[in-house]
XYZ file of C-alpha atoms in Angstrom:
68
model
C -17.597 -143.374 35.150
C -20.381 -141.725 37.094
C -19.895 -139.622 40.202
C -22.068 -140.617 43.184
C -22.638 -139.339 46.694
C -23.846 -141.877 49.278
C -24.710 -141.500 52.945
C -25.383 -144.297 55.397
C -28.917 -143.915 56.797
C -28.782 -143.163 60.516
C -25.045 -142.382 60.492
C -23.659 -139.042 61.621
C -20.902 -138.982 58.972
C -21.632 -136.445 56.259
C -21.305 -138.621 53.100
C -18.950 -140.511 50.796
C -18.392 -139.190 47.272
C -16.526 -140.702 44.353
C -16.659 -142.348 40.944
C -18.194 -145.747 40.204
C -17.250 -147.904 37.226
C -20.754 -149.436 37.325
C -24.070 -148.383 38.855
C -25.247 -150.277 41.949
C -26.059 -153.873 40.970
C -27.891 -156.477 43.029
C -25.482 -159.150 44.247
C -22.377 -156.994 43.694
C -20.394 -154.736 46.012
C -20.743 -151.007 45.249
C -17.312 -149.384 45.018
C -16.545 -145.667 44.811
C -13.104 -144.468 43.699
C -11.396 -141.098 44.324
C -10.924 -140.392 40.629
C -11.892 -141.641 37.165
C -8.659 -143.598 36.853
C -9.625 -145.857 39.746
C -7.110 -144.331 42.139
C -7.903 -145.182 45.751
C -11.132 -146.580 47.110
C -13.466 -144.156 48.905
C -15.897 -146.898 50.007
C -16.495 -150.558 49.188
C -19.908 -151.702 50.464
C -21.113 -155.183 51.247
C -23.150 -156.829 48.438
C -26.258 -154.923 47.316
C -29.527 -156.697 48.156
C -32.134 -154.158 47.019
C -32.157 -150.967 44.956
C -34.768 -148.230 45.355
C -34.995 -144.879 43.589
C -32.805 -143.028 46.106
C -31.538 -145.847 48.376
C -29.489 -149.011 48.157
C -29.796 -151.771 50.733
C -26.635 -153.779 51.313
C -26.096 -156.813 53.484
C -25.262 -154.625 56.504
C -26.448 -151.066 55.759
C -28.856 -148.808 53.921
C -27.457 -145.863 51.960
C -29.106 -142.811 50.450
C -27.611 -142.394 46.977
C -27.524 -139.641 44.370
C -25.670 -138.931 41.159
C -23.562 -135.785 41.409
């Protein structure tokens, strides 16, 4: 599992951070978990429409993303 930090573009919330079983994939929801065992969801986005180097575009939002 890879640890990611994502922040919704234009949102005042600091960020979401957690582990993903898979990297962002077009057509799939991007899910971050609290720990490597899959315990508790930190965030579950709408389906990913576009992936850029440091951003993912979902059906409803754009997130800045980085591996931690």
